[in-house]
mmCIF file of C-alpha atoms in Angstrom:
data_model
loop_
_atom_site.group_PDB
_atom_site.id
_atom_site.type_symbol
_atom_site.label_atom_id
_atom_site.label_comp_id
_atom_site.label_asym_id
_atom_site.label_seq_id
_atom_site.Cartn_x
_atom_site.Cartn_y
_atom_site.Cartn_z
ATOM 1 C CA UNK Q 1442 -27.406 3.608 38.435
ATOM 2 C CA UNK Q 1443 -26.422 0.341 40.021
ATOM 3 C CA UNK Q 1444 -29.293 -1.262 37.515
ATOM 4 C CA UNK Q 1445 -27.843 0.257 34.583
ATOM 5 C CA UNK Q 1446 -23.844 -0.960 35.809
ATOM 6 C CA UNK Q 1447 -25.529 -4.481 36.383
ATOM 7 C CA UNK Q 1448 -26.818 -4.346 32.989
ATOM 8 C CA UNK Q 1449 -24.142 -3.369 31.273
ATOM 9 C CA UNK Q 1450 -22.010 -6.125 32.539
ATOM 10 C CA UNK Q 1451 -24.349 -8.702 31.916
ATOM 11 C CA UNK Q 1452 -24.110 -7.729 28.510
ATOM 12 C CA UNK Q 1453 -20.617 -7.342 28.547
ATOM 13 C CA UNK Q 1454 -20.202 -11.081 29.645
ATOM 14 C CA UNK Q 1455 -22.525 -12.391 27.074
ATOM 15 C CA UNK Q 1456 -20.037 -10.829 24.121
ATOM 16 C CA UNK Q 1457 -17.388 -12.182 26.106
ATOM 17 C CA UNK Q 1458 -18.576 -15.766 26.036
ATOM 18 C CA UNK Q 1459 -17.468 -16.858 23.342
ATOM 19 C CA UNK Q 1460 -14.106 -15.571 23.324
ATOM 20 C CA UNK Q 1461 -13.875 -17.039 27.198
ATOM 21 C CA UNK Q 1462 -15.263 -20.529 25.276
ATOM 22 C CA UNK Q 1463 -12.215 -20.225 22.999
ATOM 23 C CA UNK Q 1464 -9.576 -19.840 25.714
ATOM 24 C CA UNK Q 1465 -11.047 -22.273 27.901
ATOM 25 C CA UNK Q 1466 -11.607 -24.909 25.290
ATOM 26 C CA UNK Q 1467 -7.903 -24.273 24.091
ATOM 27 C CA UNK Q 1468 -6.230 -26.097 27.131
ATOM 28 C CA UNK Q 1469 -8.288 -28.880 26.691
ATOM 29 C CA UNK Q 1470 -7.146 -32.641 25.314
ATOM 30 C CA UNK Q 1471 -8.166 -33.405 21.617
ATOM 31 C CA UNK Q 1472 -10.194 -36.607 22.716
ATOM 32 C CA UNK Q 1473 -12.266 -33.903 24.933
ATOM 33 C CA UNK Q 1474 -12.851 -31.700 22.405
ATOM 34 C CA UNK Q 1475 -13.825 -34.630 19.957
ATOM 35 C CA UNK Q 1476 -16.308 -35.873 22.633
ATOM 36 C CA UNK Q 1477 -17.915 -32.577 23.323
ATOM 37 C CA UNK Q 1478 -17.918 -30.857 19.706
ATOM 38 C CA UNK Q 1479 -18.482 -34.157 17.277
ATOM 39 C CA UNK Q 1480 -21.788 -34.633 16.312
ATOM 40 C CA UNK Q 1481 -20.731 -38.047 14.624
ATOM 41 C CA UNK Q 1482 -22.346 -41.033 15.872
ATOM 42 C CA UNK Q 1483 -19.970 -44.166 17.003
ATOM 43 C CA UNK Q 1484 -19.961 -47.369 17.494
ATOM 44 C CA UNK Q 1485 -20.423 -47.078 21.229
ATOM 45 C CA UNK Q 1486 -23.252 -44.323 21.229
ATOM 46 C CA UNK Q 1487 -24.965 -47.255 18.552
ATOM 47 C CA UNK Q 1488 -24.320 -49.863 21.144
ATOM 48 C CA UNK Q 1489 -25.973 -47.322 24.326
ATOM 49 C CA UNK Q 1490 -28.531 -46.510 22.154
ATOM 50 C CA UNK Q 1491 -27.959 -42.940 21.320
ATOM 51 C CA UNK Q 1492 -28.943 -42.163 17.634
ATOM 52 C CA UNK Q 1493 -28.293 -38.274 17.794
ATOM 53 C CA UNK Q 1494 -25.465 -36.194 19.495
ATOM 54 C CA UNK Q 1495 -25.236 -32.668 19.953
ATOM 55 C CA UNK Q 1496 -22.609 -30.323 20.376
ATOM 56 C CA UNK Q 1497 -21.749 -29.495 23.933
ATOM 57 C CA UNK Q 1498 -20.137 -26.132 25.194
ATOM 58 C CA UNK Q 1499 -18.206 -27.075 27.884
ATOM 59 C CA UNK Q 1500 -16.522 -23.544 29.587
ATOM 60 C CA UNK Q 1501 -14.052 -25.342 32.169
ATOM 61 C CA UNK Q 1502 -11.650 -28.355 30.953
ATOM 62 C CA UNK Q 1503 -11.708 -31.413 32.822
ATOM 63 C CA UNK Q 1504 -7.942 -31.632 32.660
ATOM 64 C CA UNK Q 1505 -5.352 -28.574 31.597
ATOM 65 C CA UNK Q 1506 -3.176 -29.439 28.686
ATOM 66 C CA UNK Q 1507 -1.174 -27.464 26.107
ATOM 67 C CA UNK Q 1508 -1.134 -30.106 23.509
ATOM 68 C CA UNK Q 1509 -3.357 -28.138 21.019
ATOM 69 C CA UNK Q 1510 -0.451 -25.421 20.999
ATOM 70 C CA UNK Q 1511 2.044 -28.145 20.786
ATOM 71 C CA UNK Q 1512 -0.071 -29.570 17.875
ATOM 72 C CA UNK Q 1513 -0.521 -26.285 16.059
ATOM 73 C CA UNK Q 1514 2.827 -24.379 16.840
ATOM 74 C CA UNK Q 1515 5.170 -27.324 16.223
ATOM 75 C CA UNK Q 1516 3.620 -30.191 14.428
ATOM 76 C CA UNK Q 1517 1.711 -27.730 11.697
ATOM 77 C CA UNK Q 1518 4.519 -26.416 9.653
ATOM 78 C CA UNK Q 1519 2.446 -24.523 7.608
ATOM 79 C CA UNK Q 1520 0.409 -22.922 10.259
ATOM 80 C CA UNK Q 1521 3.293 -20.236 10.987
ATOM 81 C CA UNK Q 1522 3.691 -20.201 7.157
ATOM 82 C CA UNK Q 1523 0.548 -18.654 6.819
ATOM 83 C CA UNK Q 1524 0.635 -16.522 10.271
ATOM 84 C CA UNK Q 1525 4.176 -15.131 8.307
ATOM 85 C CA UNK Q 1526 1.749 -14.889 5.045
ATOM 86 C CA UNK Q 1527 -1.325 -12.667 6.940
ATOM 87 C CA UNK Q 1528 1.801 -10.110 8.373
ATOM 88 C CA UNK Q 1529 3.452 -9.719 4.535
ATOM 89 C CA UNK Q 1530 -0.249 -8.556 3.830
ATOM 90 C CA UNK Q 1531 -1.347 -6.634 7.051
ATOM 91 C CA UNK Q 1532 1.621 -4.853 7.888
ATOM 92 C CA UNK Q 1533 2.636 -3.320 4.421
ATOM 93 C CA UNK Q 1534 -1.105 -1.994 4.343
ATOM 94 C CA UNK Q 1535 -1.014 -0.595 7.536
ATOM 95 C CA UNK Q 1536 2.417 0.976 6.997
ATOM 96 C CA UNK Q 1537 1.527 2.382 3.403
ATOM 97 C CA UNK Q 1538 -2.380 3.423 4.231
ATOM 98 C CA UNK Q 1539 -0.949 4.870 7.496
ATOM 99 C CA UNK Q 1540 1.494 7.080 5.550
ATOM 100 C CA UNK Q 1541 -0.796 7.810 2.163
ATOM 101 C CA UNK Q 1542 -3.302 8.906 4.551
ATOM 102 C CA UNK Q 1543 -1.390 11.469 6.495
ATOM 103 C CA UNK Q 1544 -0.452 13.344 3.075
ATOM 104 C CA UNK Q 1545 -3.400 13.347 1.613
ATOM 105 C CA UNK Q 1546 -5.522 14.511 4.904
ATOM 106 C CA UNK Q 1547 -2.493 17.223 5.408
ATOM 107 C CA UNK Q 1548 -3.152 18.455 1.645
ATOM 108 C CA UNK Q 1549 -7.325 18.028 2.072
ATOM 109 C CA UNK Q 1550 -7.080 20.160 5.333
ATOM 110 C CA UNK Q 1551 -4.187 22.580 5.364
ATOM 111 C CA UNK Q 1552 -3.800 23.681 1.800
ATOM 112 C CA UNK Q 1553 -5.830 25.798 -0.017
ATOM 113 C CA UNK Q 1554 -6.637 24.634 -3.705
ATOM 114 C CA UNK Q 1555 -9.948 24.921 -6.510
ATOM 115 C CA UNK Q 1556 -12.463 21.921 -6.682
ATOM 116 C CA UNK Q 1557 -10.536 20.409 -3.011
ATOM 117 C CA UNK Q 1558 -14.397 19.581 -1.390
ATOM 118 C CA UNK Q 1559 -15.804 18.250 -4.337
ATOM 119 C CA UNK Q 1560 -12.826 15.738 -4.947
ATOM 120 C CA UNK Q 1561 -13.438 14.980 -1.192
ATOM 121 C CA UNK Q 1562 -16.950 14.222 -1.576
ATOM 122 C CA UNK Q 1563 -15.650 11.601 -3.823
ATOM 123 C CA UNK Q 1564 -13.309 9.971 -1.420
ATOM 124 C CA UNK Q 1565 -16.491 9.726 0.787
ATOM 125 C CA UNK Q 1566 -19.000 7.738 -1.993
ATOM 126 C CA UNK Q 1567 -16.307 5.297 -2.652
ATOM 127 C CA UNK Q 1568 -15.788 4.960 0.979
ATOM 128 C CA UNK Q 1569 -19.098 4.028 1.665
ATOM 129 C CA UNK Q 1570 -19.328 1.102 -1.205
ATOM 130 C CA UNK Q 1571 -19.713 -1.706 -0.355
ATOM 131 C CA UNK Q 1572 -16.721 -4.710 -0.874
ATOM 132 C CA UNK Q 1573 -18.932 -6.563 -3.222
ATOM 133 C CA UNK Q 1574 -18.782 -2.959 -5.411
ATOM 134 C CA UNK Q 1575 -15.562 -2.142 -5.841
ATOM 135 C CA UNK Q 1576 -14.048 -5.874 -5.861
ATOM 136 C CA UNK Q 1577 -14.324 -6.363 -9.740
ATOM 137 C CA UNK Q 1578 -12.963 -3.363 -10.784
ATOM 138 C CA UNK Q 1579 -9.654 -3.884 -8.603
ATOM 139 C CA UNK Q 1580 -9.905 -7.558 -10.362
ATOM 140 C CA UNK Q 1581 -9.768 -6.077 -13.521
ATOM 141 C CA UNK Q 1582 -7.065 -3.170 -12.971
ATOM 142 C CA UNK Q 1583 -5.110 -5.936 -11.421
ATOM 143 C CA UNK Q 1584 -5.413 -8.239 -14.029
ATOM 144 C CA UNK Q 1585 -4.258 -4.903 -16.447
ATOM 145 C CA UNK Q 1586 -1.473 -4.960 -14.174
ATOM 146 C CA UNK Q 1587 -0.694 -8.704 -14.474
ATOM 147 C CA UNK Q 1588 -0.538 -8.448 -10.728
ATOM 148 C CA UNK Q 1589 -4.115 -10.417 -9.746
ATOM 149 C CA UNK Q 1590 -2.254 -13.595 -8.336
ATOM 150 C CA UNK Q 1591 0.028 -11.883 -5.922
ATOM 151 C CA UNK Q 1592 0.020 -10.376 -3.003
ATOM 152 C CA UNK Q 1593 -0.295 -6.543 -4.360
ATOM 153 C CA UNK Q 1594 -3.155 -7.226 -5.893
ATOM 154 C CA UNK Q 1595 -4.533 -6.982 -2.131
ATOM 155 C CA UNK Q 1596 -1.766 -4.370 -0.402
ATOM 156 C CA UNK Q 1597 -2.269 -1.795 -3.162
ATOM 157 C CA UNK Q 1598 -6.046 -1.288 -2.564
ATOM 158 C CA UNK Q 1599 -5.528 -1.395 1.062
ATOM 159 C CA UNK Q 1600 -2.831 1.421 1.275
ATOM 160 C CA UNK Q 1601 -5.042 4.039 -0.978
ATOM 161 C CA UNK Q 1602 -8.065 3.049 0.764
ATOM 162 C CA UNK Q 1603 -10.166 6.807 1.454
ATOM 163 C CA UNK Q 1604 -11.258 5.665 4.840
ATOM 164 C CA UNK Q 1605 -7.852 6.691 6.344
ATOM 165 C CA UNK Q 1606 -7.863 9.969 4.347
ATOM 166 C CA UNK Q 1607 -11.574 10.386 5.838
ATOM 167 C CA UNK Q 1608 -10.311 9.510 9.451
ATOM 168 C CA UNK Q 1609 -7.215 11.695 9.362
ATOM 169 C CA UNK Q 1610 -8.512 15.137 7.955
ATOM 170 C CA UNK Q 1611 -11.049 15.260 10.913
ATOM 171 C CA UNK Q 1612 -8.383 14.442 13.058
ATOM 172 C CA UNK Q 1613 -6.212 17.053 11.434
ATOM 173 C CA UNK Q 1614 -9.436 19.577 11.416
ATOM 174 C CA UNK Q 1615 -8.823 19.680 15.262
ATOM 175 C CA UNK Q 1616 -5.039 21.868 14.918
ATOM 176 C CA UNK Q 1617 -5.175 24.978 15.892
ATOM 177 C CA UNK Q 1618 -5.002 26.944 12.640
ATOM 178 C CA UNK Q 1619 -2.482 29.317 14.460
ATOM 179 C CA UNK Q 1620 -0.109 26.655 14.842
ATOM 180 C CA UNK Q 1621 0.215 26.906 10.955
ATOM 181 C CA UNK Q 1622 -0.116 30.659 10.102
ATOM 182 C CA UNK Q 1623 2.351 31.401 13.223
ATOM 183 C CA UNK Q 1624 4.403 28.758 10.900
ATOM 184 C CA UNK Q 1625 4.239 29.710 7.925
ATOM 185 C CA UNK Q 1626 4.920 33.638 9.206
ATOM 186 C CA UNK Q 1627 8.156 32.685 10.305
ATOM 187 C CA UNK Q 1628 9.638 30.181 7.064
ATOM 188 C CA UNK Q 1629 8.344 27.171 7.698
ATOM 189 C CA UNK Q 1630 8.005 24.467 5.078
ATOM 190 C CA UNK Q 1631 4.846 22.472 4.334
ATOM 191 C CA UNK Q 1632 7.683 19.580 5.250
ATOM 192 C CA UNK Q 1633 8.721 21.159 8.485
ATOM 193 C CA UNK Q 1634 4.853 21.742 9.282
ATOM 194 C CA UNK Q 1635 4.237 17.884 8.554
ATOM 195 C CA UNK Q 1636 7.315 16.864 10.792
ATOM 196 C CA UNK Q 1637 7.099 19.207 13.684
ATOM 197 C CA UNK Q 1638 3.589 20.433 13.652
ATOM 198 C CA UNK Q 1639 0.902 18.150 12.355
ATOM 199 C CA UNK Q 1640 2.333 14.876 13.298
ATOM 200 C CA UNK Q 1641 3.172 15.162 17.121
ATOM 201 C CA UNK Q 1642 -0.566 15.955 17.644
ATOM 202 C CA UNK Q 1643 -1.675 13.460 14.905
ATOM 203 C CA UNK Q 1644 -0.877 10.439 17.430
ATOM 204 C CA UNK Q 1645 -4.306 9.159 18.658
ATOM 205 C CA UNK Q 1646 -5.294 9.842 15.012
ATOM 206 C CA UNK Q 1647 -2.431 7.660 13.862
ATOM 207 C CA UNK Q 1648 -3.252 4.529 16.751
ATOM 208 C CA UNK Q 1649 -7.157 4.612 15.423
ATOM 209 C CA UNK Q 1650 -6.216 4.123 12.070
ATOM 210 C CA UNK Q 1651 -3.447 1.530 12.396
ATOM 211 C CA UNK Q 1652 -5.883 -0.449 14.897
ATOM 212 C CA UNK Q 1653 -8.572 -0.298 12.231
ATOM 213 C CA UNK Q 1654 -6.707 -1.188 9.174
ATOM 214 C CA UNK Q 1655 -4.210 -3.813 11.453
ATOM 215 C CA UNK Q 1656 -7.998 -5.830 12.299
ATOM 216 C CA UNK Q 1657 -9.571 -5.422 8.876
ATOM 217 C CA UNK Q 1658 -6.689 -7.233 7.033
ATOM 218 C CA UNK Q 1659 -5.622 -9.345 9.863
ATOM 219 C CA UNK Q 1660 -9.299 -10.617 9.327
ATOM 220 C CA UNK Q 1661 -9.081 -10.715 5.283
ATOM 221 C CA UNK Q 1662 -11.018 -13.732 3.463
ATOM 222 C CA UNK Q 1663 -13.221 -12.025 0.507
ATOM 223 C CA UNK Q 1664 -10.319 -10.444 -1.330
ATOM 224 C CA UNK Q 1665 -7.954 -13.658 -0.677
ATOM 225 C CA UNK Q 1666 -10.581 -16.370 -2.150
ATOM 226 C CA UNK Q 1667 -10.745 -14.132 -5.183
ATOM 227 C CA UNK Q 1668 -6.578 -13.459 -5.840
ATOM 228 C CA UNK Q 1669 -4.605 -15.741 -4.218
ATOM 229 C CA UNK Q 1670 -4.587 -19.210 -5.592
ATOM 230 C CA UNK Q 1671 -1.770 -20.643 -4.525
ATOM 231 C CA UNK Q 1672 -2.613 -22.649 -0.948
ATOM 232 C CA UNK Q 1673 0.751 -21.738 0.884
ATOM 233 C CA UNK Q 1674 0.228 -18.242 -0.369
ATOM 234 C CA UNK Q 1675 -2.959 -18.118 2.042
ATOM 235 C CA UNK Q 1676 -3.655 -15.997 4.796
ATOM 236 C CA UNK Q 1677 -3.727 -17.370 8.489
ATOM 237 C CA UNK Q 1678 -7.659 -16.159 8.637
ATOM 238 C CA UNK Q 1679 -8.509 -18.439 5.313
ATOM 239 C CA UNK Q 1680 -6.819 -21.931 6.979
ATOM 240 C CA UNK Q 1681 -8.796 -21.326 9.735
ATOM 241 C CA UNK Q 1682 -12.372 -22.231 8.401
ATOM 242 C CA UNK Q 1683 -9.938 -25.351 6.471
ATOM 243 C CA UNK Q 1684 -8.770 -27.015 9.617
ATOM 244 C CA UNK Q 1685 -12.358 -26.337 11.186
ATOM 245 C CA UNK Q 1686 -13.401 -29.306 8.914
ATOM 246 C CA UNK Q 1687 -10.745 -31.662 9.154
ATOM 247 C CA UNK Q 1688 -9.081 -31.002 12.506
ATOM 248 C CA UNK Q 1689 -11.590 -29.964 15.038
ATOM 249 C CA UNK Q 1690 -8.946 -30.621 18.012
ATOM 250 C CA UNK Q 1691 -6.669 -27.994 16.902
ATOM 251 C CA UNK Q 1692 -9.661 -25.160 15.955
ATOM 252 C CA UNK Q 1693 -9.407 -23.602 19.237
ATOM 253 C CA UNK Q 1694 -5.503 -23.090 19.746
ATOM 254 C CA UNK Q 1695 -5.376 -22.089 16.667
ATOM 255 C CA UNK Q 1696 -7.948 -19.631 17.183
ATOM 256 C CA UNK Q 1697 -6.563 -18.503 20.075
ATOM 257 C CA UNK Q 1698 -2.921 -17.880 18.981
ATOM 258 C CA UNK Q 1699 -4.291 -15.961 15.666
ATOM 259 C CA UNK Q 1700 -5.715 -13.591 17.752
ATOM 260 C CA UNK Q 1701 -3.248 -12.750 20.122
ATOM 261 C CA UNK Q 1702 -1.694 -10.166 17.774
ATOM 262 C CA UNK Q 1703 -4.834 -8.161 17.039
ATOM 263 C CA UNK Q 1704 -5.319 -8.094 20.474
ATOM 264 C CA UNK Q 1705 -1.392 -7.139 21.250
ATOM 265 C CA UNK Q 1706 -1.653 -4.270 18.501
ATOM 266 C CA UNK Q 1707 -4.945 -3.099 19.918
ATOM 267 C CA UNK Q 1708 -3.070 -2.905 23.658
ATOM 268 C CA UNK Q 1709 -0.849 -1.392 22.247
ATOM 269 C CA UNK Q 1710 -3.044 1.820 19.882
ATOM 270 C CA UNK Q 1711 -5.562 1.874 22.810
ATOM 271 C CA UNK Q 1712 -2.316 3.304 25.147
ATOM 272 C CA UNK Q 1713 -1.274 5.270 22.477
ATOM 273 C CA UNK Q 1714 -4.515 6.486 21.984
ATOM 274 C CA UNK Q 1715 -5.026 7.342 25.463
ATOM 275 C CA UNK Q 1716 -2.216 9.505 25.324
ATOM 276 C CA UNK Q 1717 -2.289 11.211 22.857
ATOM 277 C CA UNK Q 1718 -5.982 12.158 24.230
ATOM 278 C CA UNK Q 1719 -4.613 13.270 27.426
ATOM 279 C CA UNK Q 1720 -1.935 15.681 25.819
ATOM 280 C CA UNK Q 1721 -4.766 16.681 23.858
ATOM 281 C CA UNK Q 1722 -6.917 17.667 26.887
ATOM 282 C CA UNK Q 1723 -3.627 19.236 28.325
ATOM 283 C CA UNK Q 1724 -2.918 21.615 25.177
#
């Protein structure tokens, strides 16, 4: 057993590495970085006879600094443009695929209608496309709907995507069906139901979806190169691999401060989550 716990932390600390790399490296100076992560020959290496550099990971800075934050949070204007730009895209999906979802999972599982598993069987193929599949068509609709150089041309896929719908109804499978005849027997609406019924013990359903979805488009760069065309209508996650190539000093801050809201929001669903899974295990 204590092999197996050894094991599994080894391998725990190799996935961590290079997020522990990023951290570090943030709090060093730029002229550090530079040295350590610039393959670029100068004068100097010519004159001590070095013709080839290579990159060195360096874990602990020689000297703490915060200027890379400085740099990035108050000398790069258009950094928190596009941090601003990645929420107006990740939060209305999560918001809209969080509430699509429930509905549609509520009328998949509790109601009672003809062809209802065959139109779910549907939901599952496109589910299981791939990007690549299903990225020309919503070019084209969106393009129909003169929307393919804004922002909905991205949200509106997002909030009707079936994996929510998929995550939801198993979720939803788990209620009691008692819960809803006892319901039902004494007046209930399908509303009330939804309110007072399904949605109370829908909350660890509802923190694994909005983690999902919050990390998927929080991450978005396939759907962005292909719509958006306008450079300060950009994401946050598409300047990153831009000031990779120009500004190599900043690359880590930067990195480190566009992933401190995934991480927030996933703090945040995993309690939730937890939760809800212990008044689960109560009921």
């Amino acid at each position: 057993m204590r092999k197996s716990y050894a094991i599994l932390i080894a391998l725990s600390l190799i996935f961590m590495l290079p997020l522990l790399i990023t951290m570090t490296n943030s709090l060093m100076s730029e002229a550090e970085i530079g040295l350590n992560y610039t393959t670029k020959l100068s004068i100097f290496d010519a004159v001590e006879g070095i013709t080839q550099k290579f990159v060195q990971f360096v874990l602990i800075p020689e000297s703490v600094t915060l200027s890379q934050y400085a740099a990035v949070l108050f000398k790069q204007p258009a950094f928190i443009v596009l941090l601003m730009n990645s929420l107006k895209i990740t939060l209305p999906v999560v918001l809209g695929n969080t509430a699509v979802s429930l509905l549609c999972a509520y009328a998949f599982t509790i109601w009672q209608w003809k062809h209802k598993e065959k139109l779910f069987f549907i939901y599952i193929i496109v589910m299981l496309m791939p990007l690549q599949a299903v990225l020309v068509p919503n070019y084209i609709i969106a393009d129909w709907l003169h929307i393919k150089t804004s922002y909905l041309a991205i949200i509106l896929p997002g909030i009707f995507s079936p994996f929510g719908v998929f995550l939801l109804r198993q979720s939803m499978k788990g209620i009691p069906k008692e819960y809803f005849e006892a319901a039902k027997i004494d007046g209930a609406s399908d509303w009330y139901i939804f309110l007072h019924i399904v949605l109370p013990q829908m909350k660890s359903g509802i923190a694994a979806l909005s983690m999902l979805v919050f990390i998927e488009y929080w991450n978005l760069v396939e759907q962005v190169i292909v719509f958006i065309k306008d450079y300060f209508k950009e994401p946050l996650s598409v300047f990153l691999s831009r000031i990779a190539d120009g500004q190599i000093g900043l690359i880590f801050a930067a990195s480190c401060v566009f992933m401190f809201l995934p991480l927030w929001f996933l703090a945040i669903g995993q309690r939730n989550l937890e939760k809800g899974i212990e008044l689960s295990g109560v009921k």
